[in-house]
Coordinates of C-alpha atoms and ligand atoms in Angstrom, one line a residue:
M1 CA 215.4 21.7 23.4
S2 CA 212.1 20.6 24.9
R3 CA 211.8 17.8 27.4
Y4 CA 208.8 15.6 28.1
W5 CA 207.9 12.8 30.5
A6 CA 204.9 10.4 30.2
E7 CA 203.6 7.4 32.1
H8 CA 203.0 5.5 28.9
V9 CA 204.8 5.9 25.6
Q10 CA 204.7 3.6 22.5
L11 CA 208.3 2.9 21.5
P12 CA 209.4 0.8 18.6
S13 CA 210.1 -2.0 21.1
G14 CA 206.5 -1.8 22.5
L15 CA 204.6 0.2 25.1
A16 CA 207.1 1.5 27.7
S17 CA 206.4 3.1 31.1
R18 CA 207.8 6.2 32.7
V19 CA 209.5 7.6 29.7
R20 CA 211.5 10.8 29.3
F21 CA 212.2 12.1 25.8
E22 CA 213.8 15.2 24.3
V23 CA 213.1 17.1 21.1
T24 CA 215.8 19.2 19.4
D25 CA 215.5 20.9 16.0
G26 CA 212.4 19.0 15.2
R27 CA 213.8 15.5 15.9
F28 CA 213.7 13.3 18.9
G29 CA 216.8 13.3 21.1
A30 CA 217.4 10.9 24.0
V31 CA 214.5 8.6 24.8
D32 CA 214.8 6.8 28.2
A33 CA 212.2 4.4 29.7
G34 CA 211.7 3.5 33.3
V35 CA 212.9 6.9 34.7
D36 CA 211.5 9.6 37.0
R37 CA 210.3 12.9 35.8
E38 CA 212.7 15.7 36.2
S39 CA 212.0 19.4 36.9
G40 CA 211.3 21.2 33.7
D41 CA 209.9 18.1 32.0
E42 CA 206.4 18.7 30.6
R43 CA 204.2 15.8 31.7
F44 CA 201.7 14.1 29.5
D45 CA 198.8 12.1 31.0
G46 CA 197.4 9.4 28.7
V47 CA 199.3 7.5 26.1
V48 CA 201.9 9.0 23.8
L49 CA 201.9 7.4 20.4
P50 CA 203.9 8.2 17.3
G51 CA 202.0 10.6 14.9
F52 CA 199.7 8.8 12.5
A53 CA 200.4 8.7 8.8
N54 CA 197.3 9.0 6.6
A55 CA 198.9 7.3 3.6
H56 CA 196.0 7.6 1.2
S57 CA 193.9 10.7 0.9
H58 CA 191.9 12.5 -1.8
A59 CA 191.1 15.7 0.1
F60 CA 188.1 16.8 -2.0
H61 CA 186.2 13.5 -1.4
R62 CA 185.5 15.0 2.0
A63 CA 182.8 17.0 0.2
L64 CA 180.8 13.8 -0.3
R65 CA 180.6 12.8 3.4
G66 CA 177.1 12.1 4.6
R67 CA 175.7 12.8 1.1
T68 CA 176.0 9.6 -0.8
Q69 CA 174.3 7.2 1.6
A70 CA 170.7 7.3 0.5
D71 CA 170.6 5.2 -2.7
R72 CA 171.6 1.7 -3.7
G73 CA 174.6 1.5 -5.9
S74 CA 178.3 0.6 -6.2
F75 CA 181.8 2.1 -6.3
W76 CA 180.9 3.1 -9.9
T77 CA 177.8 5.0 -9.1
W78 CA 179.6 6.7 -6.1
R79 CA 182.3 7.7 -8.6
Q80 CA 179.8 9.7 -10.7
Q81 CA 179.0 11.7 -7.5
M82 CA 182.6 12.2 -6.9
Y83 CA 183.3 13.4 -10.4
A84 CA 180.5 16.1 -10.0
V85 CA 182.5 17.5 -7.0
A86 CA 185.8 17.3 -8.9
D87 CA 184.2 19.4 -11.7
R88 CA 183.5 22.3 -9.3
L89 CA 187.0 22.9 -7.8
N90 CA 189.5 25.5 -8.7
P91 CA 192.8 26.3 -7.0
D92 CA 191.2 28.8 -4.6
S93 CA 188.3 26.7 -3.5
Y94 CA 190.6 23.6 -3.3
L95 CA 193.0 25.5 -1.0
E96 CA 190.1 26.5 1.3
L97 CA 188.6 23.0 1.4
A98 CA 191.9 21.1 1.7
R99 CA 193.1 23.4 4.5
A100 CA 190.0 22.5 6.5
V101 CA 190.3 18.8 5.7
F102 CA 193.9 18.6 6.6
A103 CA 193.2 20.4 9.8
E104 CA 190.5 17.8 10.5
M105 CA 193.3 15.2 10.0
T106 CA 195.6 16.9 12.5
L107 CA 192.8 17.0 15.0
A108 CA 192.6 13.2 14.5
G109 CA 196.4 12.8 15.2
M110 CA 197.5 12.5 11.6
T111 CA 200.9 14.2 11.3
V112 CA 201.6 13.3 7.7
V113 CA 199.3 12.8 4.7
G114 CA 199.9 11.2 1.4
E115 CA 197.7 13.2 -1.0
F116 CA 197.0 11.1 -4.1
H117 CA 196.5 14.0 -6.5
Y118 CA 194.9 13.8 -9.9
L119 CA 192.8 17.0 -10.2
H120 CA 195.5 18.8 -12.1
H121 CA 193.9 21.1 -14.8
D122 CA 191.0 23.5 -15.2
R123 CA 187.5 22.4 -16.0
S124 CA 188.1 22.2 -19.7
G125 CA 191.3 20.2 -19.2
R126 CA 193.6 23.1 -20.0
R127 CA 196.7 23.8 -17.9
Y128 CA 196.5 26.6 -15.4
A129 CA 199.0 29.5 -15.9
D130 CA 200.9 27.7 -13.2
P131 CA 200.5 24.1 -14.3
N132 CA 200.9 22.9 -10.7
A133 CA 198.4 25.4 -9.2
M134 CA 196.2 22.7 -7.8
G135 CA 199.2 20.7 -6.3
A136 CA 200.6 24.0 -4.9
A137 CA 197.2 24.7 -3.3
L138 CA 197.3 21.2 -1.6
I139 CA 200.8 21.8 -0.3
Q140 CA 200.0 25.3 1.0
A141 CA 196.8 23.8 2.6
A142 CA 198.9 21.1 4.4
Q143 CA 201.4 23.7 5.6
E144 CA 198.8 25.9 7.0
A145 CA 197.0 23.0 8.7
G146 CA 200.4 21.9 10.3
V147 CA 200.6 18.4 8.7
R148 CA 203.5 17.1 6.6
I149 CA 202.5 16.2 3.0
T150 CA 203.8 13.9 0.4
L151 CA 202.0 15.0 -2.8
L152 CA 201.6 11.9 -4.9
D153 CA 201.1 13.4 -8.3
A154 CA 199.2 11.0 -10.5
C155 CA 199.7 10.0 -14.0
Y156 CA 196.3 9.6 -15.7
L157 CA 196.1 8.9 -19.4
S158 CA 193.0 7.0 -20.3
G159 CA 189.3 7.0 -19.3
G160 CA 189.2 3.4 -18.2
L161 CA 189.6 -0.2 -19.4
D162 CA 187.2 -2.8 -20.6
V163 CA 187.5 -6.0 -22.5
N164 CA 188.1 -4.1 -25.7
G165 CA 190.9 -1.9 -24.3
H166 CA 191.4 1.5 -22.9
R167 CA 188.7 4.1 -23.3
P168 CA 189.1 7.8 -24.1
L169 CA 188.9 10.3 -21.3
D170 CA 185.4 11.5 -20.6
P171 CA 184.9 15.3 -20.1
V172 CA 185.6 15.4 -16.3
Q173 CA 188.6 13.2 -16.7
Q174 CA 190.2 15.8 -19.0
R175 CA 191.2 17.6 -15.8
F176 CA 193.2 14.6 -14.6
S177 CA 195.4 14.0 -17.7
D178 CA 198.6 15.4 -19.0
S179 CA 198.2 13.5 -22.3
S180 CA 201.6 11.8 -22.1
V181 CA 204.0 10.4 -19.5
T182 CA 206.6 12.9 -20.6
A183 CA 204.3 15.9 -20.1
W184 CA 203.2 14.5 -16.7
A185 CA 206.8 13.9 -15.6
E186 CA 208.0 17.4 -16.7
R187 CA 205.2 19.0 -14.8
V188 CA 205.9 17.1 -11.6
A189 CA 209.6 17.7 -11.8
A190 CA 208.9 21.5 -11.6
M191 CA 207.3 21.1 -8.1
P192 CA 209.6 22.2 -5.3
E193 CA 210.0 20.3 -2.0
S194 CA 210.3 21.8 1.5
P195 CA 211.1 20.6 5.0
T196 CA 207.4 19.7 5.4
S197 CA 206.5 18.7 1.9
R198 CA 207.7 16.0 -0.5
I199 CA 206.8 15.1 -4.0
G200 CA 206.1 11.6 -5.0
S201 CA 204.5 9.9 -7.9
A202 CA 201.3 8.0 -8.5
L203 CA 200.0 5.8 -11.2
H204 CA 196.3 6.3 -10.9
S205 CA 195.6 2.6 -11.8
V206 CA 196.2 0.2 -14.6
R207 CA 192.8 1.3 -15.9
A208 CA 194.1 4.9 -16.3
V209 CA 197.6 4.2 -17.7
P210 CA 198.0 1.8 -20.6
E211 CA 200.6 -0.9 -20.6
A212 CA 202.7 0.8 -23.2
A213 CA 203.3 3.7 -20.7
L214 CA 204.1 1.7 -17.6
A215 CA 207.8 1.2 -18.0
E216 CA 208.3 4.9 -18.7
V217 CA 206.3 5.8 -15.5
A218 CA 208.5 3.3 -13.5
D219 CA 211.6 5.0 -14.9
L220 CA 210.5 8.5 -14.2
A221 CA 209.0 7.8 -10.8
A222 CA 212.1 6.3 -9.2
P223 CA 213.5 6.8 -6.6
R224 CA 210.6 8.7 -5.1
P225 CA 207.6 7.0 -3.4
M226 CA 205.1 5.7 -6.0
H227 CA 201.5 4.8 -5.2
V228 CA 199.0 3.0 -7.3
H229 CA 195.4 2.0 -6.8
L230 CA 195.4 -1.8 -7.2
S231 CA 192.5 -4.3 -7.6
E232 CA 190.0 -2.3 -5.5
Q233 CA 187.2 -3.7 -7.7
P234 CA 186.7 -7.1 -9.4
A235 CA 185.8 -5.2 -12.6
E236 CA 189.4 -4.0 -12.9
N237 CA 190.7 -7.5 -12.6
H238 CA 188.2 -8.8 -15.2
A239 CA 189.1 -6.1 -17.7
V240 CA 192.9 -6.5 -17.2
Q241 CA 192.5 -10.3 -17.5
A242 CA 190.4 -10.0 -20.7
F243 CA 192.6 -7.4 -22.4
Y244 CA 196.1 -8.1 -21.1
G245 CA 195.7 -11.8 -20.0
C246 CA 197.1 -11.3 -16.5
T247 CA 196.2 -9.7 -13.2
P248 CA 196.8 -6.0 -12.5
T249 CA 199.6 -7.0 -10.0
Q250 CA 201.3 -9.1 -12.7
L251 CA 201.0 -6.2 -15.1
L252 CA 202.8 -3.9 -12.6
A253 CA 205.4 -6.5 -11.9
R254 CA 206.1 -7.0 -15.6
H255 CA 207.1 -3.3 -15.9
G256 CA 209.2 -2.9 -12.8
L257 CA 206.5 -1.1 -10.8
L258 CA 206.7 -3.2 -7.7
G259 CA 209.3 -2.7 -5.0
P260 CA 210.0 -1.0 -1.6
E261 CA 209.3 2.4 -3.0
T262 CA 205.9 1.3 -4.3
T263 CA 202.6 1.3 -2.3
A264 CA 199.7 -0.6 -3.6
V265 CA 196.5 1.0 -2.4
H266 CA 193.6 -1.4 -1.5
A267 CA 194.8 -4.7 -3.0
T268 CA 191.3 -6.0 -2.1
H269 CA 190.9 -8.6 -4.9
V270 CA 194.4 -10.0 -5.2
T271 CA 195.3 -13.7 -5.9
G272 CA 197.7 -15.9 -4.0
S273 CA 200.4 -15.4 -6.6
D274 CA 199.7 -11.6 -6.5
I275 CA 200.4 -11.7 -2.8
T276 CA 203.7 -13.5 -3.4
L277 CA 204.7 -10.9 -6.0
L278 CA 203.9 -8.0 -3.8
G279 CA 205.5 -9.5 -0.7
D280 CA 208.7 -10.7 -2.5
A281 CA 209.2 -7.2 -3.9
R282 CA 208.5 -5.7 -0.4
T283 CA 205.8 -3.5 -1.9
T284 CA 203.8 -1.7 0.8
V285 CA 200.1 -2.2 0.8
C286 CA 197.8 0.6 2.0
F287 CA 194.5 -0.5 3.4
C288 CA 191.6 2.0 3.6
P289 CA 189.1 0.0 5.6
T290 CA 186.5 2.7 6.2
T291 CA 186.4 3.5 2.5
E292 CA 186.5 -0.1 1.4
R293 CA 183.5 -1.0 3.5
D294 CA 181.7 2.3 2.6
L295 CA 182.1 1.6 -1.2
A296 CA 181.3 -2.1 -0.8
D297 CA 184.7 -3.0 -2.3
G298 CA 185.2 -6.1 -0.2
I299 CA 187.8 -7.2 2.4
G300 CA 191.4 -7.6 1.3
P301 CA 193.8 -10.3 2.6
A302 CA 195.7 -8.1 5.0
R303 CA 197.2 -10.8 7.2
A304 CA 198.3 -12.8 4.2
L305 CA 199.9 -9.8 2.6
A306 CA 201.8 -8.9 5.8
D307 CA 202.9 -12.5 6.2
G308 CA 204.1 -12.5 2.6
G309 CA 206.4 -9.6 3.3
S310 CA 204.4 -6.5 2.5
P311 CA 204.5 -3.7 5.1
I312 CA 201.0 -2.4 5.8
C313 CA 199.9 1.2 6.1
L314 CA 196.5 2.9 6.4
G315 CA 194.6 5.7 4.8
S316 CA 191.2 7.4 5.1
D317 CA 191.0 7.7 1.3
Q318 CA 187.5 9.2 0.6
H319 CA 187.1 10.4 4.2
T320 CA 183.8 9.0 5.0
V321 CA 185.3 9.4 8.4
I322 CA 188.7 10.8 9.4
D323 CA 189.7 8.8 12.3
M324 CA 192.8 6.6 12.3
F325 CA 191.5 4.5 15.2
E326 CA 188.6 3.5 12.9
E327 CA 191.1 2.5 10.2
I328 CA 193.1 0.5 12.8
R329 CA 190.0 -1.3 14.0
G330 CA 188.8 -1.8 10.5
L331 CA 192.0 -3.5 9.5
E332 CA 191.8 -5.8 12.5
S333 CA 188.1 -6.4 12.7
H334 CA 187.7 -7.1 8.9
E335 CA 190.4 -9.7 9.5
R336 CA 188.4 -11.2 12.4
L337 CA 185.3 -11.4 10.3
Q338 CA 187.1 -13.2 7.5
S339 CA 189.1 -15.6 9.7
Q340 CA 186.6 -16.0 12.5
E341 CA 189.5 -15.7 14.9
R342 CA 190.3 -12.9 17.3
V343 CA 193.5 -10.9 17.1
G344 CA 194.9 -11.1 13.5
F345 CA 197.2 -8.2 14.2
T346 CA 198.8 -7.3 17.6
S347 CA 198.3 -3.8 19.0
A348 CA 202.0 -3.1 18.2
E349 CA 201.5 -4.2 14.6
L350 CA 198.4 -2.0 14.3
V351 CA 200.2 1.1 15.7
T352 CA 203.1 0.4 13.3
A353 CA 200.6 0.3 10.4
A354 CA 199.1 3.6 11.4
S355 CA 202.5 5.3 11.9
A356 CA 205.9 4.0 10.7
G357 CA 204.3 2.0 7.9
G358 CA 202.8 5.1 6.4
Y359 CA 205.9 7.3 7.1
N360 CA 208.0 4.8 5.2
S361 CA 205.5 4.6 2.4
L362 CA 205.5 8.4 2.0
G363 CA 209.3 8.8 2.2
W364 CA 209.7 10.3 5.7
D365 CA 212.0 9.2 8.5
G366 CA 209.3 9.2 11.2
G367 CA 206.4 7.4 12.7
R368 CA 208.5 6.2 15.6
I369 CA 209.5 7.7 18.9
A370 CA 213.2 7.1 18.7
E371 CA 216.4 9.2 18.8
G372 CA 217.0 10.9 15.5
A373 CA 213.5 10.4 14.1
L374 CA 211.2 13.3 13.2
A375 CA 209.5 14.5 16.4
D376 CA 205.9 13.9 15.4
F377 CA 203.8 12.5 18.2
I378 CA 200.3 12.6 19.8
V379 CA 198.8 12.2 23.2
V380 CA 195.7 10.1 23.5
A381 CA 193.4 10.6 26.6
T382 CA 192.9 7.6 28.8
D383 CA 190.3 9.3 31.0
S384 CA 187.5 9.9 28.5
V385 CA 184.2 8.0 28.6
R386 CA 185.5 5.9 25.7
T387 CA 188.9 5.1 27.0
V388 CA 188.7 5.1 30.8
G389 CA 189.6 1.6 32.1
S390 CA 191.3 0.5 28.9
R391 CA 194.8 -0.9 29.3
P392 CA 197.3 1.6 27.8
D393 CA 198.5 -0.9 25.3
Q394 CA 195.0 -1.6 24.1
V395 CA 193.7 2.0 24.1
I396 CA 193.8 2.0 20.2
H397 CA 190.8 -0.4 20.4
S398 CA 188.6 2.0 22.4
A399 CA 189.8 5.6 21.5
T400 CA 188.4 7.8 18.7
A401 CA 189.8 10.9 17.0
A402 CA 188.0 12.9 19.8
D403 CA 190.5 11.4 22.3
V404 CA 193.5 13.0 20.6
R405 CA 194.5 15.8 23.0
R406 CA 197.8 16.9 21.8
V407 CA 199.5 16.8 18.4
V408 CA 203.1 17.7 17.8
V409 CA 204.7 17.9 14.4
G410 CA 208.5 18.4 14.1
G411 CA 208.5 19.5 17.8
E412 CA 205.8 22.2 17.2
T413 CA 202.4 21.9 18.9
V414 CA 199.6 22.0 16.3
V415 CA 196.8 20.7 18.5
S416 CA 196.6 21.4 22.2
D417 CA 193.8 20.2 24.5
G418 CA 192.0 18.9 21.4
E419 CA 191.9 22.4 19.8
H420 CA 193.7 23.2 16.5
R421 CA 195.9 26.2 16.5
L422 CA 193.9 27.6 13.5
G423 CA 190.8 27.7 15.8
P424 CA 187.5 25.8 15.3
I425 CA 187.7 23.6 12.2
A426 CA 184.0 22.8 11.7
P427 CA 183.1 26.4 10.6
M428 CA 186.1 26.3 8.2
L429 CA 184.8 23.1 6.7
A430 CA 181.3 24.5 6.6
K431 CA 182.4 27.6 4.7
A432 CA 184.5 25.6 2.2
L433 CA 181.7 23.1 1.5
A434 CA 179.1 25.9 1.2
R435 CA 181.3 27.6 -1.4
L436 CA 181.3 24.3 -3.5
D437 CA 177.6 23.9 -3.1
D438 CA 177.0 27.4 -4.4
Q439 CA 179.2 26.9 -7.4
P440 CA 177.4 25.8 -10.6
Ligands
LIG501 ZN1 192.1 6.4 -3.7

């Protein structure tokens, strides 16, 4: 058993002072606030927060960071650049890249990641000898980086949707598809879980899965977590309206795909009735503010969705930055820009979105510092040039990933004094990215 004491700890009831907490077998034991430190307690300066959940990641998109910013364009032109990276990955190079990317996440205080995985097959679209070689590489990468993972394995059947219906897969998209829902589900069912890895499902989008397949996906996905990209772009809404005569949210609802196990990613361009459908079903919504602004997607109705009953979580998605404080502030500041009012979400709500909201979305009993929960927590410095002077309950508004000093996952220290146990991560990233650049 390990015992800790800290001046400031974020508990489910709010920020508490002078807190002792214990960790046994990877879970929190007793948590007591307003008590003195005892001999043998390790002391944390700064603020202790629950570990962050990065609920929406495509690890390989990290290879595009700082390389797509020169030309005008849209989500769709960016996607062409993303496909070019996808075309170059194999299980070995993906392991190397994802290990470094997941390590970057742990440095940023992320203790669980939801990896939305659709890069399944080889460059010609054929299955690898192990049909789950790419997914296995991602799970191994997460384990080596010290972060929990829920692999959200995506069903992907068509190349897109326009007013005339679903398009065939283009050559790059062959890698994403299992050809049928049954083949997808059989492949996913063969993936083992472990104490630090879970398998969930994903529906890439209603662009990539025709209506005829939706009910079968809903059946096969249950009861595991199920994530879906939803209404990130107006073009998706227009195509679904033209071809199916409804909104993407209504299409999901019609086939039983909304509910507490479902997470809708983005939900940027949803209607008032979509918000009601999502909230009434208790569907979680995952916002990815740094991605949504980078890709010029728009600003989603976060407060309205939360008020409607949808839990909120956060993801760094395409990793234009990996910094949960940026996502937190993006969620809140985008709301301020829309509403022209300050404080749309309280600090406690923002911490919950960054932690417990994502843990629930990914099927883990964590993201909260409470007896019995997974002992995943981080320590944020309050003495850096960025954070000094901030009130402990408002430090999330001033800190960056660089202020994460300690990261503990299941009671094990992964990051100490801001250093990852694997050593310097930037050279790991550099090596993995150079390997991709060299590949034809
Ligand atoms: Zn995504």
